[in-house]
Coordinates of C-alpha atoms (C1' of nucleotides) in Angstrom, one line a residue:
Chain A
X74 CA -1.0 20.3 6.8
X75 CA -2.5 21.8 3.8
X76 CA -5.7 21.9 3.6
X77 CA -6.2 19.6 0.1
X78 CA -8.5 16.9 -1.5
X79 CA -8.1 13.7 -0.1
X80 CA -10.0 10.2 -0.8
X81 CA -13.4 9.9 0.9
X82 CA -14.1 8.1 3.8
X83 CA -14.1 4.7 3.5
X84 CA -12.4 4.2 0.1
X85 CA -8.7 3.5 -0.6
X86 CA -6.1 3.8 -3.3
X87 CA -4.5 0.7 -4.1
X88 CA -0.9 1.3 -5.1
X89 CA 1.2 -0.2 -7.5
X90 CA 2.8 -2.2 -4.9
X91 CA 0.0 -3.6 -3.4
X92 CA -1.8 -3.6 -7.2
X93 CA 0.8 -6.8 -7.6
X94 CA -1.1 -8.7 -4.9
X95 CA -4.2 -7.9 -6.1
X96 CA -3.7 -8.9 -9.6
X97 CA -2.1 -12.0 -8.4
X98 CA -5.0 -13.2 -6.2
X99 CA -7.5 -11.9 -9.2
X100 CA -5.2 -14.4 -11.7
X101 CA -5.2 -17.3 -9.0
X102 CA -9.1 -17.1 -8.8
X103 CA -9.8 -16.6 -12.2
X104 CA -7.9 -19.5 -13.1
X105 CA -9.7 -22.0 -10.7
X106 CA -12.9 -20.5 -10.6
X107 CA -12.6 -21.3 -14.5
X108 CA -11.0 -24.9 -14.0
X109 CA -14.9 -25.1 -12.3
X110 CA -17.0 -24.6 -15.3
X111 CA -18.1 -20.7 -14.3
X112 CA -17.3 -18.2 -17.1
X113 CA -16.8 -14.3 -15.9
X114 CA -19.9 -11.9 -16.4
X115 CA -19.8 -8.2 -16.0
X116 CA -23.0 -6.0 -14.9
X117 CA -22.8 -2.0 -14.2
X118 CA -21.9 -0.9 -10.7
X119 CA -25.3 1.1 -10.0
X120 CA -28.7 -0.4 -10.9
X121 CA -32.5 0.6 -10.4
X122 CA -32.8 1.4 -6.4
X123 CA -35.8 -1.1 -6.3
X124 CA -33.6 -4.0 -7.7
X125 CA -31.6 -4.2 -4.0
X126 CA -34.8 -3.1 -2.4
X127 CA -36.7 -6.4 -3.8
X128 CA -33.5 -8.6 -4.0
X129 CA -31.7 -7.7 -1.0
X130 CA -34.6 -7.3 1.0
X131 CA -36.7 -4.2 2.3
X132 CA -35.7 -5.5 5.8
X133 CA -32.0 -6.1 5.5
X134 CA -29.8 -3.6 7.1
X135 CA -28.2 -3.3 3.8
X136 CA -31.0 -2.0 2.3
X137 CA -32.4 0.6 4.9
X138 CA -29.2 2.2 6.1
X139 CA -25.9 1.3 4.2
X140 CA -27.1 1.8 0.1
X141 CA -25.8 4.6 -1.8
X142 CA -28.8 6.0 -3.4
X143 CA -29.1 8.9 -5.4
X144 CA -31.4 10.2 -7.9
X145 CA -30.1 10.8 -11.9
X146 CA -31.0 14.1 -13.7
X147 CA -34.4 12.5 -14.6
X148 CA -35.3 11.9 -11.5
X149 CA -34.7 7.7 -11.6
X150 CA -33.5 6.5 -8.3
X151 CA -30.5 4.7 -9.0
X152 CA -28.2 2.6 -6.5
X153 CA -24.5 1.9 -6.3
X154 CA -24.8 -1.7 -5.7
X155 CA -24.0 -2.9 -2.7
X156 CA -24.0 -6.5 -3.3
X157 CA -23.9 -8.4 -6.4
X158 CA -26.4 -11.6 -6.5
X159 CA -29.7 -9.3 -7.8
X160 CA -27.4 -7.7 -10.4
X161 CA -26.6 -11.6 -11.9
X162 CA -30.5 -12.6 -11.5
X163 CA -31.6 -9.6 -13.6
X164 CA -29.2 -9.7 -16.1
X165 CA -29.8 -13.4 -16.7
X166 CA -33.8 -12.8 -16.7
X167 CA -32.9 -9.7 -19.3
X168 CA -30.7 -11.6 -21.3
X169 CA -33.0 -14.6 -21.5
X170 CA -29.4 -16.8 -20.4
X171 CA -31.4 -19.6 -19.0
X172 CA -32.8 -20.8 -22.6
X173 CA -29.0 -21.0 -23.7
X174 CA -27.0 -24.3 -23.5
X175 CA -23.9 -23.0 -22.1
X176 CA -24.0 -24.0 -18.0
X177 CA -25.2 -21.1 -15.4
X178 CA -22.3 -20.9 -13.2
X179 CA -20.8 -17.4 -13.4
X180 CA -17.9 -15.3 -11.5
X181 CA -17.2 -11.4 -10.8
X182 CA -14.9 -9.2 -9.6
X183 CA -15.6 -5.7 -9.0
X184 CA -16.0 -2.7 -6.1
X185 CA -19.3 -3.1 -3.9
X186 CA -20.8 -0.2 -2.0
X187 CA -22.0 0.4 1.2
X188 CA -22.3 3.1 3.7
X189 CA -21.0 1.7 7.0
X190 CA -18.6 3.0 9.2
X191 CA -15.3 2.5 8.3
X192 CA -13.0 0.4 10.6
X193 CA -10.7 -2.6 9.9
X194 CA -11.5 -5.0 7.4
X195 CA -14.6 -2.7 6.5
X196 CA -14.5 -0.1 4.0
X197 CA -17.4 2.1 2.2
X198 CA -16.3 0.8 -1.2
X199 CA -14.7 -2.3 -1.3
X200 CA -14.2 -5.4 -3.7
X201 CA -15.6 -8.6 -4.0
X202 CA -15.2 -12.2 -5.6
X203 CA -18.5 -13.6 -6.4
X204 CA -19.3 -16.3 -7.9
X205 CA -23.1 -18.1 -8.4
X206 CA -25.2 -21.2 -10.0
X207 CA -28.3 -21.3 -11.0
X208 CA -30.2 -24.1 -11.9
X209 CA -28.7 -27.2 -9.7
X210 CA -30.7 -28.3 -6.7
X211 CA -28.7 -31.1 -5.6
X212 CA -26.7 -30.6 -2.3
X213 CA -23.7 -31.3 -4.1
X214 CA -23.5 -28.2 -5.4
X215 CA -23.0 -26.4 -2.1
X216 CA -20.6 -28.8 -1.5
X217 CA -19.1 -28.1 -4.2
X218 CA -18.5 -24.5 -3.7
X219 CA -17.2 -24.8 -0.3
X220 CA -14.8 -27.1 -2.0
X221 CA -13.8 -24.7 -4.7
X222 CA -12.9 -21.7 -1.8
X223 CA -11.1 -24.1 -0.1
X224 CA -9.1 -24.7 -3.6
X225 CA -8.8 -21.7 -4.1
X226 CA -7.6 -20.7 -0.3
X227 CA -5.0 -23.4 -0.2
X228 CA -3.7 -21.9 -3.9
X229 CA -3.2 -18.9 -1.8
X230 CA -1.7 -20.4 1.1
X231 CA -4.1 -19.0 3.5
X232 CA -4.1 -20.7 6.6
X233 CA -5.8 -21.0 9.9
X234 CA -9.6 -20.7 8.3
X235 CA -12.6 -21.8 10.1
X236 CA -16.0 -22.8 7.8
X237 CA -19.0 -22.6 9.9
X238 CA -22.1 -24.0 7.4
X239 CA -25.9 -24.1 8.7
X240 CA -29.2 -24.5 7.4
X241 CA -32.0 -21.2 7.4
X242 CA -34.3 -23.3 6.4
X243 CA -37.4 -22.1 3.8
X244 CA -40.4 -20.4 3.6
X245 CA -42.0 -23.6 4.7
X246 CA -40.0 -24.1 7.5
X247 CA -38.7 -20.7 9.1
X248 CA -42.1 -18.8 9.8
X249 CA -42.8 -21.6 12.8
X250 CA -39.1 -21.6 13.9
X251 CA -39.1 -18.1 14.0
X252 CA -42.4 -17.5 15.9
X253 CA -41.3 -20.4 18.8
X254 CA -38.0 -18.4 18.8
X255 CA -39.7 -15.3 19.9
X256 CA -42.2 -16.7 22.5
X257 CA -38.9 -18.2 23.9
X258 CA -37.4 -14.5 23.9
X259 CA -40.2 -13.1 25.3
X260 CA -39.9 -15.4 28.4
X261 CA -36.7 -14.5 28.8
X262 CA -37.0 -10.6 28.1
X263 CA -36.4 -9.1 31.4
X264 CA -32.8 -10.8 31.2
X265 CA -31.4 -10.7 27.9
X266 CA -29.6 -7.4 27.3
X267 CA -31.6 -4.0 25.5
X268 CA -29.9 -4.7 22.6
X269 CA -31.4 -8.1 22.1
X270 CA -34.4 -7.2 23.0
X271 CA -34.5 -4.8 20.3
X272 CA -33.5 -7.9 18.1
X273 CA -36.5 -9.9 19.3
X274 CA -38.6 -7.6 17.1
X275 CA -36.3 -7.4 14.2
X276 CA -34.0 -10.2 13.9
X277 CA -34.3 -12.8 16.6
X278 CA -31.5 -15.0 15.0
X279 CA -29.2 -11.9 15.9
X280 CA -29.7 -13.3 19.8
X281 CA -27.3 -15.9 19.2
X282 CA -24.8 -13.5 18.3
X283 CA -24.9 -11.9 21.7
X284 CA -21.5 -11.2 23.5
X285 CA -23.3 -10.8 26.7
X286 CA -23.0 -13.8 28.9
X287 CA -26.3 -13.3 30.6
X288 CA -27.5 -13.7 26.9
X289 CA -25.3 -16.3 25.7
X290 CA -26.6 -18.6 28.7
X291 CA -30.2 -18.3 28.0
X292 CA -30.0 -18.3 24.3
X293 CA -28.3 -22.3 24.8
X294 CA -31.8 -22.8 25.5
X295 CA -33.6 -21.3 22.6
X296 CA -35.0 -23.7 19.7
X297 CA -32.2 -24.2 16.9
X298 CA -33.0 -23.8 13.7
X299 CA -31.8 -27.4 12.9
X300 CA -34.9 -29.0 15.2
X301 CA -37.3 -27.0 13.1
X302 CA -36.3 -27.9 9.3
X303 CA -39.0 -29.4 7.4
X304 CA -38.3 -32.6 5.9
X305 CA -36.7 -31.4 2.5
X306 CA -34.4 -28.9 4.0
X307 CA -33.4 -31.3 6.9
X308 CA -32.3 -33.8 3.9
X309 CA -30.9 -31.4 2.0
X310 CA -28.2 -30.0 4.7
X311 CA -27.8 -33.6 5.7
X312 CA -26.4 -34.3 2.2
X313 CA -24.5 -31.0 2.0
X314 CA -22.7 -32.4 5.4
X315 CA -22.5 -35.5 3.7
X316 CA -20.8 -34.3 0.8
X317 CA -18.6 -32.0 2.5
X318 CA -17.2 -35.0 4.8
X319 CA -17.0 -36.8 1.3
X320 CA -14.3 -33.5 0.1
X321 CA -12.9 -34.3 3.6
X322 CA -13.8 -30.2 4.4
X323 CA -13.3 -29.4 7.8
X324 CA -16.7 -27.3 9.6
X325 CA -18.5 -26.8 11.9
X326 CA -21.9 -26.7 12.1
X327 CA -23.3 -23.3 13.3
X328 CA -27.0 -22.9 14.2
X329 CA -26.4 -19.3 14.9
X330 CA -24.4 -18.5 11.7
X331 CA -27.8 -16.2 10.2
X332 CA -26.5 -14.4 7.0
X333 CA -27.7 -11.2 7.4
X334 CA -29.3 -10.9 3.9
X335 CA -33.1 -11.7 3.4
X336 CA -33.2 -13.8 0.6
X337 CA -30.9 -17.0 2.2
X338 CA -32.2 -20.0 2.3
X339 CA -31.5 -23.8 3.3
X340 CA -27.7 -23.8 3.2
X341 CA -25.9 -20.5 4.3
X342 CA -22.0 -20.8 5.5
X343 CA -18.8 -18.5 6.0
X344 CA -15.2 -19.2 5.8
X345 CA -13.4 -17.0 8.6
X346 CA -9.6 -15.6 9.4
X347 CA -8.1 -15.6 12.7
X348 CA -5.9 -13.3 11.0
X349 CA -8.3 -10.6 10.9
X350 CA -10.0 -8.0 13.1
X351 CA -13.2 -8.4 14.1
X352 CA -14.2 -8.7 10.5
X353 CA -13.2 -12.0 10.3
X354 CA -15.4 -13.3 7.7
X355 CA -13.4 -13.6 4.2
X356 CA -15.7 -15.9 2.5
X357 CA -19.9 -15.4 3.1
X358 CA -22.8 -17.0 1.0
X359 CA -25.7 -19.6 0.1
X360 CA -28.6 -20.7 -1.3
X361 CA -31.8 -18.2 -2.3
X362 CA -34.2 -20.5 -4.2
X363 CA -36.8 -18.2 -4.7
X364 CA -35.5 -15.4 -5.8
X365 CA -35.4 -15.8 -9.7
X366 CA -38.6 -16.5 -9.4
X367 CA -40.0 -13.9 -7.3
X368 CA -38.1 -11.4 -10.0
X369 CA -40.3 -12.4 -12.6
X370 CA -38.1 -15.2 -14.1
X371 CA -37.8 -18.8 -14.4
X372 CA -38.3 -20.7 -11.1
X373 CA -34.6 -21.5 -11.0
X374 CA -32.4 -22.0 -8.1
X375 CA -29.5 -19.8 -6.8
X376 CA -26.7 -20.4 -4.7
X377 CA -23.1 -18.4 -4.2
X378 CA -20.4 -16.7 -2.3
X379 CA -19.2 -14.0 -2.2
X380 CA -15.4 -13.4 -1.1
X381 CA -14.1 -9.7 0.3
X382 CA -11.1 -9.0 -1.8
X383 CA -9.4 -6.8 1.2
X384 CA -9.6 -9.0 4.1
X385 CA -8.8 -12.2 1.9
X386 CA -5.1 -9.9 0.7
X387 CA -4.7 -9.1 3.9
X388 CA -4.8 -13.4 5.0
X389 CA -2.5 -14.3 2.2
X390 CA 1.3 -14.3 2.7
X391 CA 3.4 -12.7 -0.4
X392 CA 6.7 -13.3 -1.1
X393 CA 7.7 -10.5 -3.8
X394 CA 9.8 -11.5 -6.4
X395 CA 11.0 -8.4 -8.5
X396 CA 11.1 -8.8 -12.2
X397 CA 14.7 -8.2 -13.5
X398 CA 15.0 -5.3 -15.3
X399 CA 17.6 -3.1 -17.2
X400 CA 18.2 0.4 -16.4
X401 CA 20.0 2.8 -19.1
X402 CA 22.2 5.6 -18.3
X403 CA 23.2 7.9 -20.7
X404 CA 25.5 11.3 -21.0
X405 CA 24.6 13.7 -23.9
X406 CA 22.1 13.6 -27.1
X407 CA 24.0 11.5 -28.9
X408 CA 24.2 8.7 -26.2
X409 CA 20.7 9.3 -25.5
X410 CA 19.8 8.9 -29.2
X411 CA 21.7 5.7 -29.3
X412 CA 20.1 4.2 -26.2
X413 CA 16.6 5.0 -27.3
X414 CA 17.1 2.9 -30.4
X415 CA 19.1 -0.1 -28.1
X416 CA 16.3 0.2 -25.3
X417 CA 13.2 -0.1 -28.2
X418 CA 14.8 -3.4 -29.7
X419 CA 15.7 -5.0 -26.3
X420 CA 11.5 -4.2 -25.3
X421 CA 10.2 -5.9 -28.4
X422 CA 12.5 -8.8 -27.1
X423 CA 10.6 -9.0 -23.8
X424 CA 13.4 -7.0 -21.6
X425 CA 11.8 -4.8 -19.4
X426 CA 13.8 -1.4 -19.9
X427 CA 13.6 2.2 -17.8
X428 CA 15.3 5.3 -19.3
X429 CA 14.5 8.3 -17.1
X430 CA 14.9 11.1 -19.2
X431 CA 16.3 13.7 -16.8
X432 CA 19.8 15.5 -16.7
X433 CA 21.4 13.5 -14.5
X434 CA 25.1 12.7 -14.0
X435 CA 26.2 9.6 -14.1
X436 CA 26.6 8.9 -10.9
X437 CA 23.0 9.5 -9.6
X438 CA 21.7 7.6 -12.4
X439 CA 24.1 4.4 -11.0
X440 CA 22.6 5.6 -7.5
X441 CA 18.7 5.6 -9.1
X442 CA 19.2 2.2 -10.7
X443 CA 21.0 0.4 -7.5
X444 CA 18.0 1.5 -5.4
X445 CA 15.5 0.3 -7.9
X446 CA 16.6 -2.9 -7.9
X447 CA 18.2 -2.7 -11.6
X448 CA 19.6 -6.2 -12.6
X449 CA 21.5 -4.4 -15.7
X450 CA 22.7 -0.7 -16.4
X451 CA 23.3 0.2 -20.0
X452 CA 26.1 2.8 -20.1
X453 CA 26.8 5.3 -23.0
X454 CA 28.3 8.4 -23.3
X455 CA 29.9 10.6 -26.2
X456 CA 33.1 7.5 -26.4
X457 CA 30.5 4.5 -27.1
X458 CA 28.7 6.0 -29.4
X459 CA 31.8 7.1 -31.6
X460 CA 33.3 3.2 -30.7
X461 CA 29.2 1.8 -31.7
X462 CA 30.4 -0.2 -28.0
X463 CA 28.4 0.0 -24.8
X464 CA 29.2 -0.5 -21.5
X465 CA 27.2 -3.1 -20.2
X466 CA 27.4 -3.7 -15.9
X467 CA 25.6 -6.4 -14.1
X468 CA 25.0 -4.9 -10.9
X469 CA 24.7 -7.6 -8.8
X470 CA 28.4 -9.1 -9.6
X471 CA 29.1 -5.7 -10.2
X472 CA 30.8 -7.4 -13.6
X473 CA 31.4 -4.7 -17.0
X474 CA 32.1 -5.0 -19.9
X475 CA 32.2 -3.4 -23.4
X476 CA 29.5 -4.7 -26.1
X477 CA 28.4 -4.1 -29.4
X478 CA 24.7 -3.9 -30.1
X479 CA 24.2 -7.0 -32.0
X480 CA 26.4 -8.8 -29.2
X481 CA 23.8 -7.3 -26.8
X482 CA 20.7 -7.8 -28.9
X483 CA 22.4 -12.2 -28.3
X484 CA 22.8 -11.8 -24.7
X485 CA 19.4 -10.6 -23.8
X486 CA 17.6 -12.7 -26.7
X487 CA 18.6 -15.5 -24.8
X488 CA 18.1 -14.0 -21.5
X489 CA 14.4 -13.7 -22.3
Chain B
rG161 C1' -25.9 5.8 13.9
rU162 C1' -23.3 4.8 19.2
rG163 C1' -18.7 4.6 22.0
rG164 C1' -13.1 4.4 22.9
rG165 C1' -8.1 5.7 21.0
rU166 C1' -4.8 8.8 18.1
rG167 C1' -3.3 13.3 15.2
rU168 C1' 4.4 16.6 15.7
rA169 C1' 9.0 16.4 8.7
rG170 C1' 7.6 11.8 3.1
rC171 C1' 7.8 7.4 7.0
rU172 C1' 8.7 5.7 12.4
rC173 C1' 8.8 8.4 16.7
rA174 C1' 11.1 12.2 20.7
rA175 C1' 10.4 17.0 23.4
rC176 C1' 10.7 16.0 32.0
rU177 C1' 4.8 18.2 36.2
rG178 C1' 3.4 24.2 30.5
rG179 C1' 9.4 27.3 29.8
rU180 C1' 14.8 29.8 24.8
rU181 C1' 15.0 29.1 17.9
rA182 C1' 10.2 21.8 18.1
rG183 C1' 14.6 17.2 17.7
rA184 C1' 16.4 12.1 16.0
rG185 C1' 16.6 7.8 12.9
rC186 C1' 15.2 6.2 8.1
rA187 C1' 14.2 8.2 3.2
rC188 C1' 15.4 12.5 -0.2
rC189 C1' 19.2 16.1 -2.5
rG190 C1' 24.4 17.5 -2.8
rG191 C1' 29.7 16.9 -1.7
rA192 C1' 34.3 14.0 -0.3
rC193 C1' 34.9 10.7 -5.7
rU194 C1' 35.2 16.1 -13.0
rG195 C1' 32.3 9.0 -16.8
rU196 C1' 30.3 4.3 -12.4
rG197 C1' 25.7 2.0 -7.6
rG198 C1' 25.7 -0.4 -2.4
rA199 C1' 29.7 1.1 2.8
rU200 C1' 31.6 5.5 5.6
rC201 C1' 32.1 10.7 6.6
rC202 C1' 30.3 15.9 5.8
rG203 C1' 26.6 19.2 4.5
rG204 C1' 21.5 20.7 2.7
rA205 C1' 16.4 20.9 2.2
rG206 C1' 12.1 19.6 4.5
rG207 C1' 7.0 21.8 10.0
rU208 C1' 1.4 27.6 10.4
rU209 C1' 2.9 20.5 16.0
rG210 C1' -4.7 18.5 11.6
rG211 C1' -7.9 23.3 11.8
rG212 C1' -10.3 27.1 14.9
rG213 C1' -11.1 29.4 19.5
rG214 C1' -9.9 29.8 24.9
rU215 C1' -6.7 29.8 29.6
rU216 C1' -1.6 31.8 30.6
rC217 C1' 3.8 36.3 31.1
rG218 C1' 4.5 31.8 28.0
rA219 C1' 0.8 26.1 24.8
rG220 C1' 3.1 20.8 20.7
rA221 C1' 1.5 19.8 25.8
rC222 C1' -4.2 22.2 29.6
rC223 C1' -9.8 23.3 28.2
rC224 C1' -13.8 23.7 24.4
rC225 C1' -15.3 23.1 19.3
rU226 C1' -14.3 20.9 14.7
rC227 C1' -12.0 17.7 11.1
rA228 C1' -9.4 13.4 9.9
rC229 C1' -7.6 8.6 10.9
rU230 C1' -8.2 4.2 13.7
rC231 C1' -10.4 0.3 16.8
rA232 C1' -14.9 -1.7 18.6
rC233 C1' -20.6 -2.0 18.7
rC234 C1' -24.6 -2.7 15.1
rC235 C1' -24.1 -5.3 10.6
rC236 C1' -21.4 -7.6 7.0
rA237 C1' -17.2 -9.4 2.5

RNA sequence: GUGGGUGUAGCUCAACUGGUUAGAGCACCGGACUGUGGAUCCGGAGGUUGGGGGUUCGAGACCCCUCACUCACCCCA
């Protein structure tokens, strides 16, 4: 191999084929998303470094390891975002949105950022469907959301999902939670693994995630979360798992299901594949109360998802269905001339039309338009044009016969 | 950041414990068929075996380094 420029690590091009599927899963969302109430907003892909730092959280691993961060030419440290909830809460503070009457529920679709290490399911720049409220304490609005992936899932026929929902509780609640979770730990230390004894300090939730069985037995006997909810939080997730049983949703309830974000709080859930690596998790999100707040705006609410484009393409089946198409073939100027003209009209009737203007004979453009899937071939050569009659083949019946322009200009006008 | 696996034609893969000029299928181009696709047959093009170094009479294969891809850990969509 040469050696030549390739894509970087991490990124991918999506080709036209697979471009189809995207755009198909971008309509399907779009369209239910909207059938919800939330309208599509659009902020830049990099933003002030201190927006993730103070959103995001100075303790997330997002934030100390996976941002993009580089400084502009005067000397701003910018950041290629690598999530999308703090670029919503600024622009709606900036924007002033929450003094207008329209409804705060918005959706996005764009490329997020973050410098992992690539493996399946996980990229360095990948794309996410987000969508967030603002505003609406009640329960039912988590419930709600969960219902609307799961719309949105069945629309795309993806199958064998799991929803795993749990409660992080709030500032209130979580300090004393997390402090009887560590003493707990710290019993335990000298048999729990070195990697979670590094989580002890960092993130005792991360325990529960534990693979080790050592660590899996004694972490059955750690506090849950759920015992330690104060009374507001312990309603509030009762009515979300009241409402959800109302949508009929299927979950389970998941103590250990910590998103991995500071700013969660009460509900968190994920929707996961079994049709995926060990990236399972298509759909992620919940609630951050404070955050609006703590940026300086109003002391609204929050709550969202976010879906990962890639792994939720690579759970839906496609069945391709090829748009039919007419290919022209031509022999000389005059023919081409002719069939330019023919091709132009039978466009502006909604015919999609492919002229490849290379010197070819006839019989590789036949070849060319068998093997892309041509539903038509246009023939003309010096004897059409002289006659004003074109050959016209339908290549599946393999059927031909001779036309004159306005008898074609009828046939596809009521084709199309 | 840590570990494992894999790098041979555009794609999928061969090449026995190291041994002539690295092969095949599919795809591509052309011909059999001078203006008619798919099937068949025939032919053609396509490779510094990821890159660099080493061992050897001889390396695609063995050793070292490096790069890329990939899977997993951490974490997350």
């Amino acid at each position: 191999m040469k050696k030549q420029v390739s894509a970087i690590k991490g990124t991918k091009d999506i080709l036209p084929r697979d471009v189809e599927k995207w755009q198909s899963v971008e309509t399907a969302a779009k369209r239910i998303f909207e059938l919800y109430g939330y309208r599509e907003i659009r902020t830049p892909v990099f933003e002030a470094t201190e927006l993730f730092e103070k959103g995001t959280g100075q303790t997330s691993d997002i934030v100390i390891k996976e941002m993009y961060t580089f400084p502009d030419k005067a000397g701003r440290s910018l950041t290629l975002r690598p999530e999308y909830t703090p670029s919503v809460v600024r622009s709606i503070i900036e924007n002033r949105l929450y003094l207008q009457p329209e409804s705060l529920r918005f959706y996005y679709i764009g490329p997020m950022f973050r410098y992992d290490k690539p493996q399946k399911g996980r990229y360095r720049q990948f794309h996410q469907l987000d969508i967030e409220v603002f505003g609406e304490e009640d329960p039912a609005i988590d419930a709600e959301i969960v219902e609307m992936a799961h719309y949105l899932l069945q629309e795309l026929q993806v199958t064998g999902t799991e929803t795993f929902v749990n409660s992080v509780g709030c500032k209130k609640c979580r300090p004393a939670y997390l402090k009887d979770l560590k003493t707990e730990a710290k019993k335990a230390e000298e048999s729990l693994c070195s990697n979670c004894q590094r989580k002890m300090a960092t993130n005792p939730l991360r325990i529960f995630d534990c693979k080790v069985e050592t660590c899996k037995k004694l972490a059955q006997k750690f506090p849950k979360i759920t015992d330690y909810l104060c009374q507001e939080c312990e309603q509030h997730f009762a009515r979300f798992c009241e409402h959800l049983d109302f949508f009929e949703i299927e979950y389970t309830i998941e103590p250990r299901l910590v998103r991995g974000i500071d700013y969660y709080t009460k509900t968190t859930f994920e929707v996961a594949s079994s049709k995926l690596g060990a990236q399972d998790a298509i759909i992620g999100g919940g609630r951050y109360d404070d955050m609006m707040k703590e940026f300086g705006g109003p002391d609204l609410c929050g709550i969202g998802f976010a879906m990962g484009m890639e792994r939720l393409i690579s759970a839906v089946p496609f069945t391709q269905m090829k748009e039919k198409f007419l290919y022209l073939a031509y022999m000389g100027d005059g023919a081409k001339r002719a069939g330019m003209e023919l091709v132009r009209l039978l466009r502006r009737e909604g015919i999609e039309c492919l002229i490849e203007y290379r010197e070819q004979s006839l019989k590789s453009q036949m070849s060319r338009a068998n093997k892309l899937g041509a539903a038509w071939v246009l023939i003309i050569g010096e004897e059409e044009v002289k006659k004003g009659r074109y050959q016209l083949k339908d290549m599946e019946t393999g059927d031909q016969e001779e036309r004159t322009r306005e008898e074609i200009m009828k046939i596809f006008g009521e084709i199309s």
